[in-house]
Amino acid sequence: MSWIKEGDLNLLEKISANVLKAGPMPKHVAFIMDGNRRFARKKNMERQEGHMQGFNKLAETLRWCKHLNIPEVTVYAFSIENFKRTKEEVDGLMELAKQKFERLLEERCFLNVCFAYTSRYEITNAVREMAWGVEQGLIKASDVSESLLSECLYSNNSPNPDLLIRTSGEVRLSDFLLWQTSHSCLVFQSVLWPEYSFWNLCEAILQYQLNHKSIQKARELHQEHQALQQLEADRACVAEHLQHHGNGKPADAQRRQEALLHYTACREDRVQDFLEALKHKRNSFFSDLCSKPVLA
Amino acid sequence: MALLYGLLWRLLLLLVHVNTALVSWLRVRLRSWKGRLWERAVAALLLPVALAGFPDQHKKLNHNPDATANPVTGNRDDGRRARWLSDGKALEKLPVHVGLLVAEEEPSYSDVANLVVWCMAVGISYVSVYDNHGIFRKNNSRLLEEILRQQNLLGVDGSKYSIEFLSNGSDKHNVVSCRPTVKVLSPEDGKQSIVQAAQQICRSVENKERSSKDISVSMLDVLLRESKNIPDPDLVLKFGPVNSTLGFLPWHIRLTEFISLPSHRDVSYDNMLDALQRYASCQQRLGQ
């Protein structure tokens, strides 16, 4: 039995979906699924029941995303901060997660679940990985850049989210994907997560479409800046190198240009080797974890 | 069929734009209507209230800082300052650090200066100004001039509320005083600062001064705070139709509340106070 509920959209939903799809669509949507406990209080349910409804809503939302051709979804399920809750609640959530995600493996979709996650920790870990690379002699400190840091995040296999939706009316990011959403469309909706509807999703996508051009412009500006910074950094390294290894005479423009191209190529090779090593390190971490005997 | 959906989509966007324009037009009309009502109410009620000496009611009625001279409380400037300060004190919760994110093209220096001065007048200690083109950073001095000019115009005593104007790379000493501080930010203070901090750490690792295992969240946090001890922004007021942080201090906005206002142009004190009131009523559960 499929966990992501099968079934089509009704006629009105189908038409609306098609209208929206005529415009630019987000390729990666992130959700902060907030409001389970408030929902439970509102309906006089147990908290656990509220979380259960939340999971069901997640399944339904994934179905809608499939119909809207949104290939990737990231959700904020559980933060390191949430461990502050009562043991009973934490255990309950863990058990629910285990059950639901086991069945998710049967589906074919890109769902990223951020579990025991905070963005600051993720960024710090990326810095740690780069420092490890320096320790191993794979990269130099001067190779550290915005794009390299992005490659060292847990989310390096995904594009940045185009759209971030937070439900239940809270208007903050709560340490979720702070780096990755710097140029995403942020939509804060007051509906509680277990009450989220197809129309709420359409509303959020419409917001994305209205902001698309200006955010795109801002993103391009930022990328231009990044490229310029990288060029300046490379030039500075080359200048330093030429000074140390030169024969005292200032190098001519052609020699500088050749040196720059050569340096850039070497840096890119170094970075590639480092990223390969990092990938290998992470894979062996997971395979070691899986090979350990699982206690019943 | 695709053509039809394309047309319907364009129609949908048009309807949304018309709706937005209508709402902002209504808002302006409502404000001017409300303004006249306020002035009459102030004139009618203020005299007996002031004579009776109830400072609370006095503060509630007088929200318009540009109201005509108040004959009862004497010095207009003193009255306004007291009003602003009491507005700030009346809030359940006042942010310590407010970010003004201007997500509009061609920013207006006088309007931003107004906002800065009002924020400081209600008792906010730190105000940051940001736009994603780095325009404010480039025109640092012009903004400072406008702020000083607005201070004088609005009768805010220069010596009491003197601004410590910080821009990247300047003062590195600790800010010990409680004077309001204005910081001008640009995209370089965002991801680029995080990268610079990372480079610094990696260089010390390269020089064998520390190991990669020593790197922690608090280490990075200290580096990103430099030595200015400015707290993370509690609140960001975003001006303009763009729903994005546009690169504003990604590390520091972990728990920041975001309140959007339609535009910074011709923004009023009331608009700002409304936003602060909305902030005061929000609840942070911090994971629990």
XYZ file of C-alpha atoms in Angstrom:
584
model
C 0.000 0.000 0.000
C 1.369 3.352 -0.943
C 1.994 5.800 1.871
C 1.841 8.791 -0.417
C -1.857 8.766 -0.998
C -2.718 7.950 -4.546
C -5.651 9.516 -6.294
C -6.164 12.395 -8.618
C -7.066 15.959 -7.947
C -10.703 16.895 -8.487
C -11.682 18.887 -11.571
C -11.374 22.340 -10.025
C -8.022 21.415 -8.463
C -6.809 20.053 -11.791
C -7.749 23.247 -13.624
C -6.071 25.413 -10.990
C -2.962 23.255 -11.140
C -2.808 23.667 -14.907
C -3.231 27.429 -14.671
C -0.400 27.650 -12.151
C 1.809 25.398 -14.232
C 1.542 27.920 -17.089
C 3.823 30.142 -15.036
C 7.241 29.501 -13.451
C 7.078 26.652 -10.930
C 9.383 26.061 -7.988
C 11.619 23.002 -8.416
C 12.335 22.597 -4.722
C 9.918 23.523 -1.948
C 10.756 23.484 1.754
C 8.129 23.219 4.500
C 8.308 24.089 8.162
C 5.380 21.955 9.289
C 4.365 23.925 12.347
C 1.131 23.739 14.300
C 0.581 20.052 15.138
C 0.342 20.632 18.852
C -1.872 23.697 18.572
C -4.135 21.684 16.291
C -4.330 18.891 18.865
C -5.244 21.412 21.581
C -7.861 22.988 19.356
C -9.521 19.623 18.624
C -9.081 18.328 22.175
C -6.832 15.518 21.043
C -3.669 14.051 22.465
C -0.471 15.628 21.197
C 0.518 12.354 19.608
C -2.683 12.410 17.581
C -1.808 15.917 16.402
C 1.576 14.682 15.186
C -0.129 11.736 13.466
C -2.403 14.136 11.606
C 0.679 16.122 10.710
C 2.287 13.089 9.094
C -0.897 12.351 7.178
C -0.947 15.900 5.941
C 2.654 15.483 4.789
C 1.633 12.475 2.701
C -1.214 14.447 1.160
C 1.028 17.432 0.446
C 3.541 15.198 -1.309
C 0.733 13.938 -3.525
C -0.165 17.525 -4.450
C 3.474 18.310 -5.191
C 3.634 15.277 -7.468
C 0.607 16.534 -9.385
C 2.153 19.990 -9.627
C 5.393 18.483 -10.959
C 7.460 19.703 -8.032
C 10.346 17.212 -8.037
C 11.874 17.914 -4.632
C 10.539 18.678 -1.171
C 12.427 19.306 2.067
C 10.682 19.276 5.421
C 11.715 20.352 8.892
C 10.534 17.532 11.076
C 12.557 17.809 14.180
C 15.154 20.182 15.446
C 17.882 19.621 18.007
C 15.933 22.155 20.100
C 12.886 19.884 20.076
C 14.735 17.398 22.239
C 13.838 19.781 25.049
C 10.294 18.405 24.977
C 9.078 15.713 27.385
C 10.636 12.271 26.984
C 7.218 10.815 26.245
C 6.633 13.193 23.352
C 10.108 12.771 21.921
C 9.877 8.971 22.056
C 6.448 9.089 20.468
C 7.705 11.233 17.611
C 10.688 8.981 17.007
C 8.516 5.876 16.824
C 6.075 7.554 14.442
C 8.938 8.716 12.246
C 10.419 5.211 12.134
C 7.115 3.681 11.033
C 6.296 6.273 8.399
C 9.723 6.590 6.874
C 10.175 2.856 6.513
C 7.188 2.862 4.192
C 8.492 5.935 2.390
C 11.436 3.927 1.093
C 8.977 2.076 -1.123
C 8.071 5.283 -2.937
C 10.074 6.949 -5.662
C 10.358 10.639 -4.799
C 12.843 13.152 -3.536
C 11.961 13.917 -0.006
C 14.553 15.401 2.324
C 13.706 15.227 5.972
C 15.657 17.429 8.328
C 15.825 15.508 11.524
C 17.681 16.691 14.644
C 18.781 19.560 12.490
C 19.809 23.155 13.004
C 21.194 25.297 10.225
C 23.990 26.801 12.307
C 25.250 23.340 13.104
C 25.117 22.402 9.420
C 27.140 25.491 8.446
C 29.658 24.825 11.234
C 29.984 21.243 10.086
C 30.695 22.417 6.534
C 33.487 24.629 7.912
C 34.803 21.656 9.863
C 34.866 19.543 6.698
C 36.812 22.232 4.852
C 39.246 22.442 7.780
C 39.606 18.663 7.579
C 40.434 19.079 3.894
C 43.126 21.575 4.805
C 44.498 19.236 7.482
C 44.680 16.422 4.950
C 46.524 18.685 2.552
C 43.760 18.366 -0.046
C 42.926 22.050 -0.209
C 44.449 25.330 0.898
C 42.742 27.832 3.233
C 42.580 30.279 0.309
C 40.389 27.784 -1.595
C 37.569 28.364 0.889
C 34.731 30.108 -0.914
C 30.961 30.444 -0.837
C 30.466 27.723 -3.439
C 32.830 25.354 -1.648
C 30.983 25.874 1.604
C 27.692 25.136 -0.189
C 29.192 21.898 -1.512
C 30.080 20.839 2.020
C 26.579 21.223 3.419
C 24.375 18.156 3.891
C 22.132 19.549 1.161
C 24.864 19.680 -1.476
C 23.027 17.248 -3.753
C 20.007 19.504 -3.993
C 19.462 22.919 -5.504
C 18.552 25.656 -3.027
C 14.851 25.740 -2.207
C 12.925 28.128 -4.463
C 10.106 28.423 -1.963
C 9.959 28.098 1.820
C 6.568 27.755 3.457
C 5.965 28.006 7.188
C 2.540 27.279 8.604
C 0.755 28.198 11.860
C 1.364 31.920 11.563
C 4.869 32.077 13.014
C 7.080 34.426 11.009
C 10.591 33.174 11.653
C 13.035 30.618 10.256
C 13.883 28.835 13.529
C 17.366 27.809 12.400
C 16.150 26.060 9.244
C 18.191 26.205 6.021
C 19.462 29.716 6.808
C 22.229 29.494 4.194
C 20.177 27.851 1.479
C 17.150 30.139 1.679
C 18.979 33.455 1.488
C 17.370 34.089 -1.908
C 14.266 31.946 -1.634
C 10.694 33.126 -1.684
C 9.428 33.022 1.924
C 5.721 32.491 2.476
C 4.282 32.556 5.977
C 0.774 31.147 6.245
C -1.442 31.231 9.319
C -3.127 27.858 8.747
C -2.078 25.070 11.143
C -0.133 22.295 9.407
C -2.694 19.462 9.895
C -5.306 21.757 8.293
C -3.189 22.616 5.251
C -5.138 22.465 1.997
C -4.420 22.285 -1.708
C -5.519 25.911 -1.996
C -3.017 26.989 0.665
C -0.310 25.366 -1.470
C -1.590 27.111 -4.596
C -1.560 30.430 -2.739
C 2.067 29.891 -1.774
C 3.034 28.964 -5.322
C 1.266 32.058 -6.608
C 3.349 34.176 -4.215
C 6.436 32.488 -5.628
C 5.323 33.362 -9.146
C 4.673 36.996 -8.257
C 8.140 37.311 -6.737
C 9.912 35.236 -9.327
C 11.394 37.986 -11.495
C 12.684 40.169 -8.681
C 14.159 37.259 -6.753
C 15.764 35.947 -9.924
C 17.348 39.357 -10.464
C 18.650 39.433 -6.903
C 20.050 35.913 -7.247
C 21.875 36.811 -10.457
C 23.314 39.917 -8.837
C 24.591 37.810 -5.988
C 26.123 35.254 -8.337
C 27.900 37.994 -10.287
C 29.319 39.266 -7.038
C 30.448 35.803 -6.074
C 32.222 35.297 -9.387
C 33.952 38.646 -9.013
C 35.107 37.783 -5.489
C 36.505 34.482 -6.676
C 38.382 36.214 -9.502
C 39.822 38.790 -7.116
C 40.860 36.072 -4.685
C 42.570 34.098 -7.456
C 44.325 37.227 -8.720
C 45.595 37.997 -5.222
C 46.991 34.475 -4.841
C 48.666 34.651 -8.244
C 50.179 38.054 -7.485
C 51.587 36.711 -4.219
C 52.960 33.650 -5.976
C 54.607 35.668 -8.742
C 56.162 37.957 -6.177
C 57.727 35.066 -4.330
C 58.863 33.121 -7.333
C 59.547 35.961 -9.720
C 62.944 37.388 -10.514
C 62.154 40.792 -9.048
C 60.876 42.270 -12.294
C 57.111 42.922 -12.460
C 55.436 40.290 -14.626
C 53.828 41.444 -17.859
C 50.099 41.236 -18.445
C 50.293 38.096 -20.561
C 52.341 36.218 -17.992
C 49.905 37.299 -15.266
C 46.953 36.096 -17.326
C 48.576 32.726 -18.023
C 49.449 32.332 -14.366
C 45.862 33.203 -13.410
C 44.363 30.625 -15.752
C 46.793 28.005 -14.552
C 46.112 28.798 -10.895
C 42.342 28.677 -11.400
C 42.576 25.305 -13.130
C 44.755 23.877 -10.344
C 42.418 25.211 -7.665
C 39.406 23.638 -9.379
C 41.202 20.275 -9.609
C 42.138 20.457 -5.924
C 38.587 21.256 -4.967
C 37.225 18.372 -7.054
C 39.614 15.908 -5.407
C 38.652 17.231 -1.992
C 34.923 16.865 -2.729
C 35.499 13.295 -3.927
C 37.343 12.500 -0.710
C 34.541 14.098 1.309
C 31.905 12.065 -0.503
C 33.888 8.899 0.146
C 34.252 9.778 3.819
C 30.486 10.326 4.168
C 29.576 7.155 2.297
C 31.860 5.034 4.434
C 30.353 6.637 7.539
C 26.893 5.469 6.447
C 27.988 2.025 5.292
C 29.836 1.502 8.580
C 26.669 2.547 10.407
C 24.558 0.083 8.415
C 26.951 -2.796 8.838
C 26.759 -2.505 12.614
C 24.376 -5.087 14.107
C 20.954 -3.537 14.727
C 19.744 -4.216 18.250
C 16.115 -5.254 18.367
C -5.144 24.147 -24.376
C -1.760 25.293 -23.110
C -2.473 28.701 -24.633
C -5.736 28.925 -22.722
C -4.049 28.084 -19.425
C -1.336 30.616 -20.217
C -3.972 33.307 -20.711
C -5.798 32.303 -17.540
C -2.527 32.517 -15.630
C -1.846 36.021 -16.896
C -5.391 36.982 -15.949
C -4.836 35.589 -12.455
C -1.676 37.670 -11.978
C -3.495 40.746 -13.262
C -6.302 40.214 -10.751
C -3.774 39.877 -7.928
C -2.007 43.094 -8.955
C -5.321 44.965 -9.182
C -6.271 43.631 -5.753
C -2.952 44.746 -4.259
C -3.255 48.215 -5.774
C -6.828 48.539 -4.491
C -5.816 47.504 -0.983
C -2.950 50.012 -0.810
C -5.185 52.786 -2.219
C -7.796 52.029 0.445
C -5.129 51.988 3.115
C -3.981 55.494 2.131
C -7.545 56.823 2.083
C -8.305 55.216 5.394
C -5.236 56.762 6.934
C -6.082 60.279 5.774
C -9.654 59.863 6.970
C -8.416 58.436 10.241
C -5.884 61.268 10.514
C -8.564 63.932 10.464
C -10.537 61.972 13.023
C -7.483 61.663 15.235
C -6.772 65.375 15.079
C -10.339 66.194 16.130
C -10.222 63.597 18.884
C -6.908 64.899 20.136
C -8.138 68.477 20.196
C -11.398 67.559 21.892
C -10.148 65.107 24.446
C -6.659 66.260 25.190
C -7.531 69.382 27.104
C -9.602 67.776 29.866
C -7.375 64.684 29.954
C -4.186 66.640 30.319
C -5.760 68.796 33.000
C -6.835 65.659 34.845
C -3.271 64.395 34.570
C -3.719 60.868 33.242
C -0.531 60.127 31.369
C -1.760 56.732 30.077
C -4.719 58.098 28.190
C -2.627 60.964 26.989
C -0.192 58.535 25.401
C -2.977 56.445 23.822
C -4.553 59.388 22.049
C -1.444 60.957 20.715
C 0.076 58.743 18.080
C 0.617 61.274 15.369
C 3.988 62.928 15.829
C 3.179 65.502 13.175
C 0.067 66.779 14.951
C -0.167 70.519 15.376
C 1.394 72.104 18.450
C -0.118 70.937 21.679
C -1.032 73.979 23.725
C -1.320 72.131 27.015
C 1.922 70.208 27.311
C 3.950 73.238 26.224
C 7.122 72.324 24.376
C 6.072 70.252 21.340
C 9.378 68.436 21.116
C 9.334 67.339 24.755
C 5.784 66.088 24.333
C 6.678 64.087 21.246
C 9.769 62.553 22.800
C 7.895 61.594 25.939
C 5.154 60.142 23.764
C 7.557 58.029 21.751
C 9.339 56.799 24.824
C 6.075 55.909 26.520
C 4.874 54.161 23.348
C 7.960 52.011 23.592
C 7.463 51.326 27.291
C 3.805 50.422 26.714
C 4.786 47.508 24.498
C 4.940 44.121 26.241
C 8.137 43.367 24.451
C 10.498 45.774 22.684
C 13.115 44.415 20.293
C 16.708 45.156 21.235
C 17.907 45.036 17.619
C 15.741 45.869 14.619
C 16.773 45.301 11.014
C 15.330 47.537 8.304
C 15.390 45.497 5.116
C 14.651 47.734 2.137
C 13.672 45.430 -0.712
C 12.792 48.228 -3.103
C 14.642 49.933 -5.922
C 15.938 53.478 -5.381
C 15.649 53.810 -1.620
C 14.557 57.073 -0.068
C 17.150 58.282 2.445
C 14.776 60.587 4.313
C 12.204 57.843 4.913
C 14.859 55.414 6.121
C 16.315 58.133 8.346
C 12.847 58.719 9.820
C 12.498 55.042 10.627
C 15.920 54.954 12.270
C 15.170 57.982 14.411
C 11.730 56.683 15.427
C 13.175 53.298 16.365
C 15.752 54.900 18.573
C 13.193 57.276 20.069
C 10.947 54.413 21.249
C 13.925 52.825 22.943
C 15.402 50.339 20.480
C 19.154 50.077 21.066
C 20.391 48.770 17.727
C 19.107 49.499 14.248
C 20.543 47.912 11.107
C 19.840 49.178 7.617
C 20.160 46.819 4.638
C 19.504 46.645 0.932
C 20.718 43.909 -1.369
C 22.465 46.252 -3.824
C 24.712 47.676 -1.136
C 23.453 51.192 -1.928
C 23.288 52.275 1.709
C 26.800 51.010 2.292
C 28.112 52.952 -0.681
C 26.304 56.106 0.429
C 27.060 55.740 4.118
C 27.731 59.421 4.719
C 24.588 60.560 2.938
C 22.469 58.334 5.172
C 24.229 59.642 8.266
C 23.557 63.228 7.205
C 19.856 62.445 6.706
C 19.614 60.779 10.092
C 21.210 63.752 11.830
C 18.943 66.113 9.927
C 15.815 64.127 10.903
C 16.981 64.072 14.508
C 17.050 67.859 14.495
C 13.764 68.205 12.624
C 11.920 65.853 14.922
C 13.373 67.600 17.931
C 15.262 64.628 19.207
C 18.072 65.911 21.358
C 21.307 65.193 19.568
C 23.463 64.647 22.626
C 21.074 62.259 24.344
C 20.551 60.047 21.332
C 23.869 60.343 19.610
C 24.428 57.606 17.136
C 27.406 55.387 16.953
C 27.692 54.842 13.265
C 29.288 51.550 12.454
C 30.259 50.230 9.117
C 32.248 47.136 8.393
C 35.897 47.417 9.164
C 35.676 50.426 11.422
C 35.615 50.350 15.228
C 36.661 47.043 16.637
C 36.483 48.033 20.293
C 33.661 46.922 22.537
C 30.543 49.038 22.624
C 30.028 49.552 26.319
C 27.635 52.465 26.289
C 23.855 52.187 25.943
C 23.769 54.724 23.173
C 21.636 53.682 20.208
C 23.757 52.227 17.446
C 23.081 52.300 13.727
C 24.739 49.738 11.520
C 24.704 49.869 7.738
C 24.777 46.423 6.171
C 25.180 45.041 2.685
C 25.257 41.515 1.196
C 28.971 41.327 2.076
C 27.975 41.071 5.721
C 25.997 37.946 4.961
C 27.425 34.846 3.354
C 30.701 36.595 2.565
C 31.425 37.204 6.277
C 30.704 33.565 7.031
C 33.173 32.597 4.292
C 35.780 35.007 5.681
C 35.371 33.529 9.158
C 35.738 30.054 7.638
C 38.914 31.145 5.864
C 40.311 32.518 9.077
C 39.638 29.248 10.871
C 41.120 27.206 8.026
C 44.229 29.358 7.994
C 44.765 28.708 11.683
C 44.316 24.997 10.958
C 46.853 25.304 8.114
C 49.284 26.893 10.556
C 48.670 24.021 12.971
C 47.282 26.467 15.555
C 44.154 24.376 15.966
C 42.575 21.163 14.805
C 39.426 20.759 12.713
C 37.849 18.900 15.628
C 37.965 22.094 17.727
C 35.549 23.918 15.447
C 32.192 24.515 17.114
C 29.065 26.585 16.554
C 30.062 28.979 19.328
C 33.499 29.494 17.778
C 31.954 30.524 14.495
C 29.372 32.619 16.306
C 32.048 34.594 18.171
C 33.933 35.266 14.937
C 30.784 36.452 13.188
C 29.933 38.761 16.016
C 33.402 40.329 15.710
C 34.052 42.341 18.856
C 31.011 44.566 18.709
C 28.715 42.412 20.878
C 25.681 43.374 18.873
C 22.870 40.917 19.551
C 21.078 39.060 16.763
C 18.173 41.000 15.272
C 14.947 40.198 17.141
C 12.860 41.774 14.435
C 13.288 42.566 10.756
C 10.942 45.079 9.152
C 10.882 44.281 5.465
C 9.796 47.038 3.112
C 8.709 46.269 -0.408
C 6.816 43.588 -2.296
C 9.657 41.048 -2.504
C 9.114 38.088 -0.134
C 12.724 37.164 0.540
C 15.528 38.049 2.924
C 17.716 38.808 -0.119
C 20.872 37.695 1.622
C 20.354 39.556 4.902
C 22.686 38.161 7.613
C 21.834 34.451 7.154
C 23.661 33.334 10.316
C 22.093 35.950 12.597
C 18.429 35.576 11.621
C 17.959 32.159 13.213
C 15.160 33.352 15.542
C 14.300 36.684 13.959
C 10.669 37.639 13.453
C 9.859 39.027 10.013
C 7.178 41.648 9.598
C 6.443 43.019 6.139
C 5.346 46.510 5.291
C 4.295 47.477 1.771
C 6.822 50.266 1.270
C 9.375 52.431 3.045
C 8.357 55.478 1.006
C 6.134 57.836 3.026
C 6.032 55.326 5.827
C 4.469 56.786 8.962
C 5.293 56.463 12.652
C 1.967 54.674 13.097
C 2.937 52.031 10.530
C 6.127 51.364 12.444
C 4.382 51.276 15.813
C 1.798 48.827 14.426
C 4.585 46.514 13.389
C 6.203 46.789 16.821
C 2.870 45.970 18.434
C 2.544 42.890 16.238
C 6.031 41.860 17.287
C 5.158 42.359 20.965
C 2.274 39.923 20.698
C 4.241 37.026 19.165
C 5.354 34.109 21.275
C 8.625 32.208 20.969
C 8.554 28.674 22.303
C 12.195 27.887 21.428
C 11.632 24.246 20.539
C 9.500 23.313 23.509
